[in-house]
Amino acid sequence: MSNAVTALNGAKYSGLIDIADAGLMGMITLRGDLASAAMAKVVKSITGAKMPKPRGVETAGKGSVAWMSPDELLIMVDYPAADAAEAKITDALSGQHHLAVNVSDARAVFDLTGDHLRDVLAKGSPTNLNPDALPIGEVRRTRLGQLAVAFWFTDESAAKLVCFRSVGDHVFKWLANAAQNGSSPNFHSDMR
Amino acid sequence: MLILTCPNCGIAADETELHADGQAHITRHGAGASDDDLETYLFMRNNPKGVHFERWRHVYGCGKWFHAARCTMTLEVFGTYPAQTLEPPKELVAKIKKKRPDWEGFVK
Protein backbone atom coordinates (compact mmCIF):
# COMPACT_ATOMS: atom_id res chain seq x y z
CA MET A 1 0.00 0.00 0.00
CA SER A 2 1.22 3.47 -0.83
CA ASN A 3 2.16 5.94 1.84
CA ALA A 4 -0.57 8.60 1.89
CA VAL A 5 0.72 12.16 2.08
CA THR A 6 -1.37 15.31 2.33
CA ALA A 7 -1.11 18.00 -0.31
CA LEU A 8 0.29 20.43 2.26
CA ASN A 9 2.66 17.88 3.80
CA GLY A 10 2.47 19.39 7.27
CA ALA A 11 2.87 23.04 6.20
CA LYS A 12 2.34 25.66 8.89
CA TYR A 13 2.18 29.44 8.99
CA SER A 14 1.68 31.76 11.90
CA GLY A 15 0.62 35.35 11.47
CA LEU A 16 -2.70 37.05 12.03
CA ILE A 17 -4.06 33.54 12.16
CA ASP A 18 -2.43 30.13 12.44
CA ILE A 19 -2.69 28.08 9.25
CA ALA A 20 -1.97 24.39 9.51
CA ASP A 21 -2.32 21.26 7.46
CA ALA A 22 -5.23 19.40 9.02
CA GLY A 23 -3.59 16.07 8.20
CA LEU A 24 -5.19 13.14 6.47
CA MET A 25 -8.95 13.17 6.62
CA GLY A 26 -11.33 10.61 5.19
CA MET A 27 -13.88 12.33 2.92
CA ILE A 28 -16.73 10.85 0.96
CA THR A 29 -18.89 12.75 -1.46
CA LEU A 30 -22.41 11.38 -1.32
CA ARG A 31 -25.04 12.49 -3.80
CA GLY A 32 -28.62 11.40 -3.96
CA ASP A 33 -31.97 12.06 -2.37
CA LEU A 34 -31.14 13.64 1.00
CA ALA A 35 -34.72 13.20 2.16
CA SER A 36 -34.59 9.41 1.94
CA ALA A 37 -34.69 7.46 5.18
CA ALA A 38 -32.04 5.01 3.98
CA MET A 39 -29.57 7.82 3.43
CA ALA A 40 -30.18 9.36 6.85
CA LYS A 41 -29.72 5.93 8.38
CA VAL A 42 -26.43 5.16 6.69
CA VAL A 43 -25.06 8.65 7.42
CA LYS A 44 -25.97 8.13 11.06
CA SER A 45 -24.37 4.71 11.22
CA ILE A 46 -21.11 5.97 9.70
CA THR A 47 -20.68 9.28 11.51
CA GLY A 48 -23.12 9.08 14.40
CA ALA A 49 -24.46 12.46 13.22
CA LYS A 50 -27.94 13.24 12.01
CA MET A 51 -28.79 14.53 8.54
CA PRO A 52 -27.76 18.22 8.43
CA LYS A 53 -30.18 21.00 7.55
CA PRO A 54 -29.40 23.02 4.42
CA ARG A 55 -25.89 24.54 4.82
CA GLY A 56 -25.44 22.75 8.14
CA VAL A 57 -22.56 20.71 9.51
CA GLU A 58 -23.33 17.96 12.02
CA THR A 59 -20.55 16.45 14.10
CA ALA A 60 -20.70 13.39 16.31
CA GLY A 61 -18.34 10.81 17.79
CA LYS A 62 -17.25 9.06 14.61
CA GLY A 63 -17.20 11.91 12.16
CA SER A 64 -19.01 14.86 10.59
CA VAL A 65 -21.37 15.42 7.74
CA ALA A 66 -21.71 18.69 5.83
CA TRP A 67 -24.54 19.81 3.53
CA MET A 68 -22.97 20.79 0.21
CA SER A 69 -25.98 21.26 -2.07
CA PRO A 70 -29.62 20.08 -2.20
CA ASP A 71 -28.44 16.66 -3.34
CA GLU A 72 -24.90 16.41 -2.00
CA LEU A 73 -23.24 15.70 1.34
CA LEU A 74 -19.61 15.62 2.39
CA ILE A 75 -19.03 12.88 4.92
CA MET A 76 -15.88 13.18 7.01
CA VAL A 77 -14.42 10.24 8.90
CA ASP A 78 -10.98 9.04 9.99
CA TYR A 79 -8.71 8.54 6.99
CA PRO A 80 -8.35 4.75 7.28
CA ALA A 81 -12.12 4.34 7.70
CA ALA A 82 -13.07 6.02 4.41
CA ASP A 83 -12.95 3.00 2.11
CA ALA A 84 -15.07 0.90 4.46
CA ALA A 85 -17.54 3.76 4.88
CA GLU A 86 -17.85 4.17 1.12
CA ALA A 87 -18.54 0.45 0.73
CA LYS A 88 -21.11 0.62 3.50
CA ILE A 89 -22.95 3.47 1.76
CA THR A 90 -22.91 1.72 -1.61
CA ASP A 91 -24.29 -1.36 0.07
CA ALA A 92 -26.97 0.44 2.09
CA LEU A 93 -28.19 2.49 -0.86
CA SER A 94 -28.11 -0.23 -3.49
CA GLY A 95 -31.16 0.02 -5.71
CA GLN A 96 -31.49 3.72 -4.93
CA HIS A 97 -30.13 6.39 -7.30
CA HIS A 98 -27.00 7.70 -5.61
CA LEU A 99 -23.28 8.28 -5.95
CA ALA A 100 -20.67 7.73 -3.25
CA VAL A 101 -17.00 8.43 -3.92
CA ASN A 102 -14.02 8.45 -1.63
CA VAL A 103 -12.44 11.84 -2.27
CA SER A 104 -10.01 11.79 0.68
CA ASP A 105 -6.94 12.18 -1.53
CA ALA A 106 -8.56 14.67 -3.87
CA ARG A 107 -8.75 17.48 -1.34
CA ALA A 108 -6.52 19.61 0.86
CA VAL A 109 -7.79 20.42 4.35
CA PHE A 110 -6.68 23.36 6.47
CA ASP A 111 -7.04 24.08 10.16
CA LEU A 112 -7.35 27.81 10.68
CA THR A 113 -7.26 29.35 14.14
CA GLY A 114 -7.05 32.88 15.45
CA ASP A 115 -9.06 35.92 16.35
CA HIS A 116 -8.64 37.49 12.91
CA LEU A 117 -10.06 34.49 11.09
CA ARG A 118 -13.13 36.24 9.73
CA ASP A 119 -11.05 39.24 8.61
CA VAL A 120 -8.55 37.07 6.76
CA LEU A 121 -11.21 35.03 4.97
CA ALA A 122 -13.09 38.20 4.05
CA LYS A 123 -10.06 39.39 2.10
CA GLY A 124 -10.64 36.82 -0.60
CA SER A 125 -14.23 35.71 -0.37
CA PRO A 126 -17.48 37.55 -1.15
CA THR A 127 -19.10 35.76 1.80
CA ASN A 128 -20.85 37.77 4.47
CA LEU A 129 -18.62 36.69 7.35
CA ASN A 130 -20.67 38.34 10.05
CA PRO A 131 -21.30 35.71 12.76
CA ASP A 132 -25.04 36.24 12.29
CA ALA A 133 -24.79 35.41 8.59
CA LEU A 134 -22.26 32.59 8.96
CA PRO A 135 -22.70 31.08 12.44
CA ILE A 136 -20.68 28.25 13.91
CA GLY A 137 -21.73 24.93 12.39
CA GLU A 138 -22.76 26.32 9.02
CA VAL A 139 -20.73 25.45 5.95
CA ARG A 140 -20.13 28.00 3.22
CA ARG A 141 -19.07 26.96 -0.25
CA THR A 142 -17.60 29.97 -1.93
CA ARG A 143 -14.45 31.20 -3.57
CA LEU A 144 -11.18 32.38 -2.05
CA GLY A 145 -9.37 34.53 -4.54
CA GLN A 146 -10.32 32.72 -7.72
CA LEU A 147 -10.57 29.22 -6.29
CA ALA A 148 -13.50 27.19 -5.06
CA VAL A 149 -13.27 26.42 -1.33
CA ALA A 150 -15.61 25.46 1.48
CA PHE A 151 -15.15 26.48 5.07
CA TRP A 152 -17.01 26.25 8.33
CA PHE A 153 -16.38 27.55 11.82
CA THR A 154 -16.05 24.96 14.54
CA ASP A 155 -15.53 27.65 17.16
CA GLU A 156 -15.54 31.46 17.11
CA SER A 157 -11.80 31.44 16.43
CA ALA A 158 -11.36 28.14 14.63
CA ALA A 159 -12.39 26.97 11.18
CA LYS A 160 -11.77 24.18 8.73
CA LEU A 161 -11.23 24.95 5.06
CA VAL A 162 -11.34 22.45 2.22
CA CYS A 163 -10.16 22.94 -1.36
CA PHE A 164 -9.06 20.79 -4.27
CA ARG A 165 -5.72 19.08 -3.73
CA SER A 166 -4.17 20.46 -6.91
CA VAL A 167 -4.56 24.03 -5.66
CA GLY A 168 -3.74 23.28 -2.01
CA ASP A 169 -0.30 24.85 -2.16
CA HIS A 170 -1.66 27.98 -3.83
CA VAL A 171 -4.44 28.34 -1.24
CA PHE A 172 -1.86 27.91 1.54
CA LYS A 173 0.33 30.66 0.10
CA TRP A 174 -2.70 32.85 -0.53
CA LEU A 175 -3.84 32.48 3.08
CA ALA A 176 -0.33 33.03 4.43
CA ASN A 177 -0.08 36.24 2.42
CA ALA A 178 -3.50 37.40 3.63
CA ALA A 179 -2.52 36.59 7.21
CA GLN A 180 0.65 38.65 7.38
CA ASN A 181 1.00 40.44 10.68
CA GLY A 182 -0.21 44.02 10.62
CA SER A 183 -2.48 43.48 7.63
CA SER A 184 -5.80 42.99 9.39
CA PRO A 185 -8.61 45.38 8.55
CA ASN A 186 -9.84 44.72 12.11
CA PHE A 187 -13.43 44.75 10.94
CA HIS A 188 -14.80 41.48 12.29
CA SER A 189 -12.23 41.17 15.10
CA ASP A 190 -13.16 44.61 16.47
CA MET A 191 -16.83 43.70 16.66
CA ARG A 192 -16.19 40.72 18.87
CA MET B 1 -22.52 44.78 -7.45
CA LEU B 2 -25.32 42.35 -8.05
CA ILE B 3 -26.46 40.10 -5.21
CA LEU B 4 -28.82 37.23 -6.02
CA THR B 5 -30.27 34.87 -3.43
CA CYS B 6 -29.85 31.30 -4.64
CA PRO B 7 -33.19 29.51 -4.13
CA ASN B 8 -31.38 26.17 -3.89
CA CYS B 9 -29.14 26.92 -0.92
CA GLY B 10 -30.56 30.20 0.37
CA ILE B 11 -27.28 32.08 0.18
CA ALA B 12 -27.29 35.71 -0.90
CA ALA B 13 -24.48 35.32 -3.40
CA ASP B 14 -22.37 38.03 -4.93
CA GLU B 15 -22.26 37.98 -8.73
CA THR B 16 -18.59 36.95 -8.66
CA GLU B 17 -19.73 33.68 -7.11
CA LEU B 18 -22.26 33.09 -9.89
CA HIS B 19 -22.19 32.35 -13.58
CA ALA B 20 -24.66 34.15 -15.85
CA ASP B 21 -26.18 32.20 -18.69
CA GLY B 22 -28.37 34.65 -20.51
CA GLN B 23 -32.07 34.80 -21.19
CA ALA B 24 -34.36 32.32 -19.43
CA HIS B 25 -37.39 30.37 -20.63
CA ILE B 26 -36.22 29.84 -24.19
CA THR B 27 -38.16 27.25 -26.16
CA ARG B 28 -35.81 24.62 -27.46
CA HIS B 29 -35.99 23.63 -31.10
CA GLY B 30 -33.82 20.69 -32.02
CA ALA B 31 -33.42 18.35 -34.96
CA GLY B 32 -36.35 18.46 -37.35
CA ALA B 33 -37.31 22.03 -36.53
CA SER B 34 -37.82 24.61 -39.25
CA ASP B 35 -34.91 26.90 -40.11
CA ASP B 36 -36.73 29.86 -38.61
CA ASP B 37 -37.40 28.08 -35.32
CA LEU B 38 -33.83 26.87 -35.08
CA GLU B 39 -32.48 30.32 -35.80
CA THR B 40 -34.72 31.81 -33.13
CA TYR B 41 -33.64 29.20 -30.63
CA LEU B 42 -29.96 29.63 -31.32
CA PHE B 43 -29.55 33.33 -31.90
CA MET B 44 -32.57 35.50 -31.20
CA ARG B 45 -32.54 37.03 -27.74
CA ASN B 46 -34.40 39.84 -26.06
CA ASN B 47 -32.27 42.81 -25.13
CA PRO B 48 -34.59 44.89 -22.98
CA LYS B 49 -33.80 48.02 -21.08
CA GLY B 50 -35.73 47.03 -17.99
CA VAL B 51 -37.21 43.80 -16.73
CA HIS B 52 -35.30 40.71 -17.80
CA PHE B 53 -35.54 37.03 -16.85
CA GLU B 54 -32.22 35.23 -16.72
CA ARG B 55 -30.60 31.89 -16.00
CA TRP B 56 -27.82 31.85 -13.40
CA ARG B 57 -25.69 29.14 -11.87
CA HIS B 58 -24.33 29.25 -8.32
CA VAL B 59 -21.03 28.01 -9.64
CA TYR B 60 -18.80 28.59 -6.61
CA GLY B 61 -21.52 27.53 -4.18
CA CYS B 62 -24.03 24.71 -4.44
CA GLY B 63 -23.45 24.42 -8.20
CA LYS B 64 -27.16 24.55 -9.04
CA TRP B 65 -29.02 26.51 -11.69
CA PHE B 66 -31.76 28.99 -10.90
CA HIS B 67 -33.71 31.82 -12.50
CA ALA B 68 -33.58 35.50 -11.63
CA ALA B 69 -35.72 38.48 -12.59
CA ARG B 70 -33.91 41.78 -12.59
CA CYS B 71 -33.81 45.18 -14.20
CA THR B 72 -31.00 45.55 -16.75
CA MET B 73 -30.87 49.29 -16.22
CA THR B 74 -31.00 49.74 -12.45
CA LEU B 75 -29.78 46.24 -11.49
CA GLU B 76 -32.76 45.99 -9.16
CA VAL B 77 -33.42 42.33 -8.40
CA PHE B 78 -37.12 41.48 -8.36
CA GLY B 79 -36.66 37.92 -7.26
CA THR B 80 -35.12 34.52 -7.87
CA TYR B 81 -36.92 31.23 -8.38
CA PRO B 82 -36.07 27.58 -9.07
CA ALA B 83 -34.91 26.45 -12.50
CA GLN B 84 -37.55 23.74 -12.82
CA THR B 85 -40.21 25.91 -14.42
CA LEU B 86 -41.17 27.04 -17.92
CA GLU B 87 -42.25 30.52 -16.93
CA PRO B 88 -41.85 32.91 -13.98
CA PRO B 89 -44.16 32.40 -11.00
CA LYS B 90 -47.38 34.46 -11.10
CA GLU B 91 -46.64 36.19 -7.77
CA LEU B 92 -43.32 37.43 -9.11
CA VAL B 93 -44.87 38.71 -12.34
CA ALA B 94 -47.54 40.52 -10.29
CA LYS B 95 -44.88 42.03 -8.04
CA ILE B 96 -42.90 43.33 -11.01
CA LYS B 97 -46.07 44.69 -12.63
CA LYS B 98 -46.79 46.62 -9.46
CA LYS B 99 -43.31 48.13 -9.41
CA ARG B 100 -43.14 48.77 -13.17
CA PRO B 101 -46.67 49.56 -14.39
CA ASP B 102 -45.35 50.27 -17.90
CA TRP B 103 -43.81 46.82 -18.26
CA GLU B 104 -45.50 44.80 -21.02
CA GLY B 105 -45.45 41.59 -18.97
CA PHE B 106 -43.64 38.33 -19.47
CA VAL B 107 -43.26 37.46 -23.14
CA LYS B 108 -41.78 34.20 -24.15
GROMACS .gro file of C-alpha atoms in nm:
model
  300
    1MET     CA    1   0.000   0.000   0.000
    2SER     CA    2   0.122   0.347  -0.083
    3ASN     CA    3   0.216   0.594   0.184
    4ALA     CA    4  -0.057   0.860   0.189
    5VAL     CA    5   0.072   1.216   0.208
    6THR     CA    6  -0.137   1.531   0.233
    7ALA     CA    7  -0.111   1.800  -0.031
    8LEU     CA    8   0.029   2.043   0.226
    9ASN     CA    9   0.266   1.788   0.380
   10GLY     CA   10   0.247   1.939   0.727
   11ALA     CA   11   0.287   2.304   0.620
   12LYS     CA   12   0.234   2.566   0.889
   13TYR     CA   13   0.218   2.944   0.899
   14SER     CA   14   0.168   3.176   1.190
   15GLY     CA   15   0.062   3.535   1.147
   16LEU     CA   16  -0.270   3.705   1.203
   17ILE     CA   17  -0.406   3.354   1.216
   18ASP     CA   18  -0.243   3.013   1.244
   19ILE     CA   19  -0.269   2.808   0.925
   20ALA     CA   20  -0.197   2.439   0.951
   21ASP     CA   21  -0.232   2.126   0.746
   22ALA     CA   22  -0.523   1.940   0.902
   23GLY     CA   23  -0.359   1.607   0.820
   24LEU     CA   24  -0.519   1.314   0.647
   25MET     CA   25  -0.895   1.317   0.662
   26GLY     CA   26  -1.133   1.061   0.519
   27MET     CA   27  -1.388   1.233   0.292
   28ILE     CA   28  -1.673   1.085   0.096
   29THR     CA   29  -1.889   1.275  -0.146
   30LEU     CA   30  -2.241   1.138  -0.132
   31ARG     CA   31  -2.504   1.249  -0.380
   32GLY     CA   32  -2.862   1.140  -0.396
   33ASP     CA   33  -3.197   1.206  -0.237
   34LEU     CA   34  -3.114   1.364   0.100
   35ALA     CA   35  -3.472   1.320   0.216
   36SER     CA   36  -3.459   0.941   0.194
   37ALA     CA   37  -3.469   0.746   0.518
   38ALA     CA   38  -3.204   0.501   0.398
   39MET     CA   39  -2.957   0.782   0.343
   40ALA     CA   40  -3.018   0.936   0.685
   41LYS     CA   41  -2.972   0.593   0.838
   42VAL     CA   42  -2.643   0.516   0.669
   43VAL     CA   43  -2.506   0.865   0.742
   44LYS     CA   44  -2.597   0.813   1.106
   45SER     CA   45  -2.437   0.471   1.122
   46ILE     CA   46  -2.111   0.597   0.970
   47THR     CA   47  -2.068   0.928   1.151
   48GLY     CA   48  -2.312   0.908   1.440
   49ALA     CA   49  -2.446   1.246   1.322
   50LYS     CA   50  -2.794   1.324   1.201
   51MET     CA   51  -2.879   1.453   0.854
   52PRO     CA   52  -2.776   1.822   0.843
   53LYS     CA   53  -3.018   2.100   0.755
   54PRO     CA   54  -2.940   2.302   0.442
   55ARG     CA   55  -2.589   2.454   0.482
   56GLY     CA   56  -2.544   2.275   0.814
   57VAL     CA   57  -2.256   2.071   0.951
   58GLU     CA   58  -2.333   1.796   1.202
   59THR     CA   59  -2.055   1.645   1.410
   60ALA     CA   60  -2.070   1.339   1.631
   61GLY     CA   61  -1.834   1.081   1.779
   62LYS     CA   62  -1.725   0.906   1.461
   63GLY     CA   63  -1.720   1.191   1.216
   64SER     CA   64  -1.901   1.486   1.059
   65VAL     CA   65  -2.137   1.542   0.774
   66ALA     CA   66  -2.171   1.869   0.583
   67TRP     CA   67  -2.454   1.981   0.353
   68MET     CA   68  -2.297   2.079   0.021
   69SER     CA   69  -2.598   2.126  -0.207
   70PRO     CA   70  -2.962   2.008  -0.220
   71ASP     CA   71  -2.844   1.666  -0.334
   72GLU     CA   72  -2.490   1.641  -0.200
   73LEU     CA   73  -2.324   1.570   0.134
   74LEU     CA   74  -1.961   1.562   0.239
   75ILE     CA   75  -1.903   1.288   0.492
   76MET     CA   76  -1.588   1.318   0.701
   77VAL     CA   77  -1.442   1.024   0.890
   78ASP     CA   78  -1.098   0.904   0.999
   79TYR     CA   79  -0.871   0.854   0.699
   80PRO     CA   80  -0.835   0.475   0.728
   81ALA     CA   81  -1.212   0.434   0.770
   82ALA     CA   82  -1.307   0.602   0.441
   83ASP     CA   83  -1.295   0.300   0.211
   84ALA     CA   84  -1.507   0.090   0.446
   85ALA     CA   85  -1.754   0.376   0.488
   86GLU     CA   86  -1.785   0.417   0.112
   87ALA     CA   87  -1.854   0.045   0.073
   88LYS     CA   88  -2.111   0.062   0.350
   89ILE     CA   89  -2.295   0.347   0.176
   90THR     CA   90  -2.291   0.172  -0.161
   91ASP     CA   91  -2.429  -0.136   0.007
   92ALA     CA   92  -2.697   0.044   0.209
   93LEU     CA   93  -2.819   0.249  -0.086
   94SER     CA   94  -2.811  -0.023  -0.349
   95GLY     CA   95  -3.116   0.002  -0.571
   96GLN     CA   96  -3.149   0.372  -0.493
   97HIS     CA   97  -3.013   0.639  -0.730
   98HIS     CA   98  -2.700   0.770  -0.561
   99LEU     CA   99  -2.328   0.828  -0.595
  100ALA     CA  100  -2.067   0.773  -0.325
  101VAL     CA  101  -1.700   0.843  -0.392
  102ASN     CA  102  -1.402   0.845  -0.163
  103VAL     CA  103  -1.244   1.184  -0.227
  104SER     CA  104  -1.001   1.179   0.068
  105ASP     CA  105  -0.694   1.218  -0.153
  106ALA     CA  106  -0.856   1.467  -0.387
  107ARG     CA  107  -0.875   1.748  -0.134
  108ALA     CA  108  -0.652   1.961   0.086
  109VAL     CA  109  -0.779   2.042   0.435
  110PHE     CA  110  -0.668   2.336   0.647
  111ASP     CA  111  -0.704   2.408   1.016
  112LEU     CA  112  -0.735   2.781   1.068
  113THR     CA  113  -0.726   2.935   1.414
  114GLY     CA  114  -0.705   3.288   1.545
  115ASP     CA  115  -0.906   3.592   1.635
  116HIS     CA  116  -0.864   3.749   1.291
  117LEU     CA  117  -1.006   3.449   1.109
  118ARG     CA  118  -1.313   3.624   0.973
  119ASP     CA  119  -1.105   3.924   0.861
  120VAL     CA  120  -0.855   3.707   0.676
  121LEU     CA  121  -1.121   3.503   0.497
  122ALA     CA  122  -1.309   3.820   0.405
  123LYS     CA  123  -1.006   3.939   0.210
  124GLY     CA  124  -1.064   3.682  -0.060
  125SER     CA  125  -1.423   3.571  -0.037
  126PRO     CA  126  -1.748   3.755  -0.115
  127THR     CA  127  -1.910   3.576   0.180
  128ASN     CA  128  -2.085   3.777   0.447
  129LEU     CA  129  -1.862   3.669   0.735
  130ASN     CA  130  -2.067   3.834   1.005
  131PRO     CA  131  -2.130   3.571   1.276
  132ASP     CA  132  -2.504   3.624   1.229
  133ALA     CA  133  -2.479   3.541   0.859
  134LEU     CA  134  -2.226   3.259   0.896
  135PRO     CA  135  -2.270   3.108   1.244
  136ILE     CA  136  -2.068   2.825   1.391
  137GLY     CA  137  -2.173   2.493   1.239
  138GLU     CA  138  -2.276   2.632   0.902
  139VAL     CA  139  -2.073   2.545   0.595
  140ARG     CA  140  -2.013   2.800   0.322
  141ARG     CA  141  -1.907   2.696  -0.025
  142THR     CA  142  -1.760   2.997  -0.193
  143ARG     CA  143  -1.445   3.120  -0.357
  144LEU     CA  144  -1.118   3.238  -0.205
  145GLY     CA  145  -0.937   3.453  -0.454
  146GLN     CA  146  -1.032   3.272  -0.772
  147LEU     CA  147  -1.057   2.922  -0.629
  148ALA     CA  148  -1.350   2.719  -0.506
  149VAL     CA  149  -1.327   2.642  -0.133
  150ALA     CA  150  -1.561   2.546   0.148
  151PHE     CA  151  -1.515   2.648   0.507
  152TRP     CA  152  -1.701   2.625   0.833
  153PHE     CA  153  -1.638   2.755   1.182
  154THR     CA  154  -1.605   2.496   1.454
  155ASP     CA  155  -1.553   2.765   1.716
  156GLU     CA  156  -1.554   3.146   1.711
  157SER     CA  157  -1.180   3.144   1.643
  158ALA     CA  158  -1.136   2.814   1.463
  159ALA     CA  159  -1.239   2.697   1.118
  160LYS     CA  160  -1.177   2.418   0.873
  161LEU     CA  161  -1.123   2.495   0.506
  162VAL     CA  162  -1.134   2.245   0.222
  163CYS     CA  163  -1.016   2.294  -0.136
  164PHE     CA  164  -0.906   2.079  -0.427
  165ARG     CA  165  -0.572   1.908  -0.373
  166SER     CA  166  -0.417   2.046  -0.691
  167VAL     CA  167  -0.456   2.403  -0.566
  168GLY     CA  168  -0.374   2.328  -0.201
  169ASP     CA  169  -0.030   2.485  -0.216
  170HIS     CA  170  -0.166   2.798  -0.383
  171VAL     CA  171  -0.444   2.834  -0.124
  172PHE     CA  172  -0.186   2.791   0.154
  173LYS     CA  173   0.033   3.066   0.010
  174TRP     CA  174  -0.270   3.285  -0.053
  175LEU     CA  175  -0.384   3.248   0.308
  176ALA     CA  176  -0.033   3.303   0.443
  177ASN     CA  177  -0.008   3.624   0.242
  178ALA     CA  178  -0.350   3.740   0.363
  179ALA     CA  179  -0.252   3.659   0.721
  180GLN     CA  180   0.065   3.865   0.738
  181ASN     CA  181   0.100   4.044   1.068
  182GLY     CA  182  -0.021   4.402   1.062
  183SER     CA  183  -0.248   4.348   0.763
  184SER     CA  184  -0.580   4.299   0.939
  185PRO     CA  185  -0.861   4.538   0.855
  186ASN     CA  186  -0.984   4.472   1.211
  187PHE     CA  187  -1.343   4.475   1.094
  188HIS     CA  188  -1.480   4.148   1.229
  189SER     CA  189  -1.223   4.117   1.510
  190ASP     CA  190  -1.316   4.461   1.647
  191MET     CA  191  -1.683   4.370   1.666
  192ARG     CA  192  -1.619   4.072   1.887
  193MET     CA  193  -2.252   4.478  -0.745
  194LEU     CA  194  -2.532   4.235  -0.805
  195ILE     CA  195  -2.646   4.010  -0.521
  196LEU     CA  196  -2.882   3.723  -0.602
  197THR     CA  197  -3.027   3.487  -0.343
  198CYS     CA  198  -2.985   3.130  -0.464
  199PRO     CA  199  -3.319   2.951  -0.413
  200ASN     CA  200  -3.138   2.617  -0.389
  201CYS     CA  201  -2.914   2.692  -0.092
  202GLY     CA  202  -3.056   3.020   0.037
  203ILE     CA  203  -2.728   3.208   0.018
  204ALA     CA  204  -2.729   3.571  -0.090
  205ALA     CA  205  -2.448   3.532  -0.340
  206ASP     CA  206  -2.237   3.803  -0.493
  207GLU     CA  207  -2.226   3.798  -0.873
  208THR     CA  208  -1.859   3.695  -0.866
  209GLU     CA  209  -1.973   3.368  -0.711
  210LEU     CA  210  -2.226   3.309  -0.989
  211HIS     CA  211  -2.219   3.235  -1.358
  212ALA     CA  212  -2.466   3.415  -1.585
  213ASP     CA  213  -2.618   3.220  -1.869
  214GLY     CA  214  -2.837   3.465  -2.051
  215GLN     CA  215  -3.207   3.480  -2.119
  216ALA     CA  216  -3.436   3.232  -1.943
  217HIS     CA  217  -3.739   3.037  -2.063
  218ILE     CA  218  -3.622   2.984  -2.419
  219THR     CA  219  -3.816   2.725  -2.616
  220ARG     CA  220  -3.581   2.462  -2.746
  221HIS     CA  221  -3.599   2.363  -3.110
  222GLY     CA  222  -3.382   2.069  -3.202
  223ALA     CA  223  -3.342   1.835  -3.496
  224GLY     CA  224  -3.635   1.846  -3.735
  225ALA     CA  225  -3.731   2.203  -3.653
  226SER     CA  226  -3.782   2.461  -3.925
  227ASP     CA  227  -3.491   2.690  -4.011
  228ASP     CA  228  -3.673   2.986  -3.861
  229ASP     CA  229  -3.740   2.808  -3.532
  230LEU     CA  230  -3.383   2.687  -3.508
  231GLU     CA  231  -3.248   3.032  -3.580
  232THR     CA  232  -3.472   3.181  -3.313
  233TYR     CA  233  -3.364   2.920  -3.063
  234LEU     CA  234  -2.996   2.963  -3.132
  235PHE     CA  235  -2.955   3.333  -3.190
  236MET     CA  236  -3.257   3.550  -3.120
  237ARG     CA  237  -3.254   3.703  -2.774
  238ASN     CA  238  -3.440   3.984  -2.606
  239ASN     CA  239  -3.227   4.281  -2.513
  240PRO     CA  240  -3.459   4.489  -2.298
  241LYS     CA  241  -3.380   4.802  -2.108
  242GLY     CA  242  -3.573   4.703  -1.799
  243VAL     CA  243  -3.721   4.380  -1.673
  244HIS     CA  244  -3.530   4.071  -1.780
  245PHE     CA  245  -3.554   3.703  -1.685
  246GLU     CA  246  -3.222   3.523  -1.672
  247ARG     CA  247  -3.060   3.189  -1.600
  248TRP     CA  248  -2.782   3.185  -1.340
  249ARG     CA  249  -2.569   2.914  -1.187
  250HIS     CA  250  -2.433   2.925  -0.832
  251VAL     CA  251  -2.103   2.801  -0.964
  252TYR     CA  252  -1.880   2.859  -0.661
  253GLY     CA  253  -2.152   2.753  -0.418
  254CYS     CA  254  -2.403   2.471  -0.444
  255GLY     CA  255  -2.345   2.442  -0.820
  256LYS     CA  256  -2.716   2.455  -0.904
  257TRP     CA  257  -2.902   2.651  -1.169
  258PHE     CA  258  -3.176   2.899  -1.090
  259HIS     CA  259  -3.371   3.182  -1.250
  260ALA     CA  260  -3.358   3.550  -1.163
  261ALA     CA  261  -3.572   3.848  -1.259
  262ARG     CA  262  -3.391   4.178  -1.259
  263CYS     CA  263  -3.381   4.518  -1.420
  264THR     CA  264  -3.100   4.555  -1.675
  265MET     CA  265  -3.087   4.929  -1.622
  266THR     CA  266  -3.100   4.974  -1.245
  267LEU     CA  267  -2.978   4.624  -1.149
  268GLU     CA  268  -3.276   4.599  -0.916
  269VAL     CA  269  -3.342   4.233  -0.840
  270PHE     CA  270  -3.712   4.148  -0.836
  271GLY     CA  271  -3.666   3.792  -0.726
  272THR     CA  272  -3.512   3.452  -0.787
  273TYR     CA  273  -3.692   3.123  -0.838
  274PRO     CA  274  -3.607   2.758  -0.907
  275ALA     CA  275  -3.491   2.645  -1.250
  276GLN     CA  276  -3.755   2.374  -1.282
  277THR     CA  277  -4.021   2.591  -1.442
  278LEU     CA  278  -4.117   2.704  -1.792
  279GLU     CA  279  -4.225   3.052  -1.693
  280PRO     CA  280  -4.185   3.291  -1.398
  281PRO     CA  281  -4.416   3.240  -1.100
  282LYS     CA  282  -4.738   3.446  -1.110
  283GLU     CA  283  -4.664   3.619  -0.777
  284LEU     CA  284  -4.332   3.743  -0.911
  285VAL     CA  285  -4.487   3.871  -1.234
  286ALA     CA  286  -4.754   4.052  -1.029
  287LYS     CA  287  -4.488   4.203  -0.804
  288ILE     CA  288  -4.290   4.333  -1.101
  289LYS     CA  289  -4.607   4.469  -1.263
  290LYS     CA  290  -4.679   4.662  -0.946
  291LYS     CA  291  -4.331   4.813  -0.941
  292ARG     CA  292  -4.314   4.877  -1.317
  293PRO     CA  293  -4.667   4.956  -1.439
  294ASP     CA  294  -4.535   5.027  -1.790
  295TRP     CA  295  -4.381   4.682  -1.826
  296GLU     CA  296  -4.550   4.480  -2.102
  297GLY     CA  297  -4.545   4.159  -1.897
  298PHE     CA  298  -4.364   3.833  -1.947
  299VAL     CA  299  -4.326   3.746  -2.314
  300LYS     CA  300  -4.178   3.420  -2.415
   0.00000   0.00000   0.00000
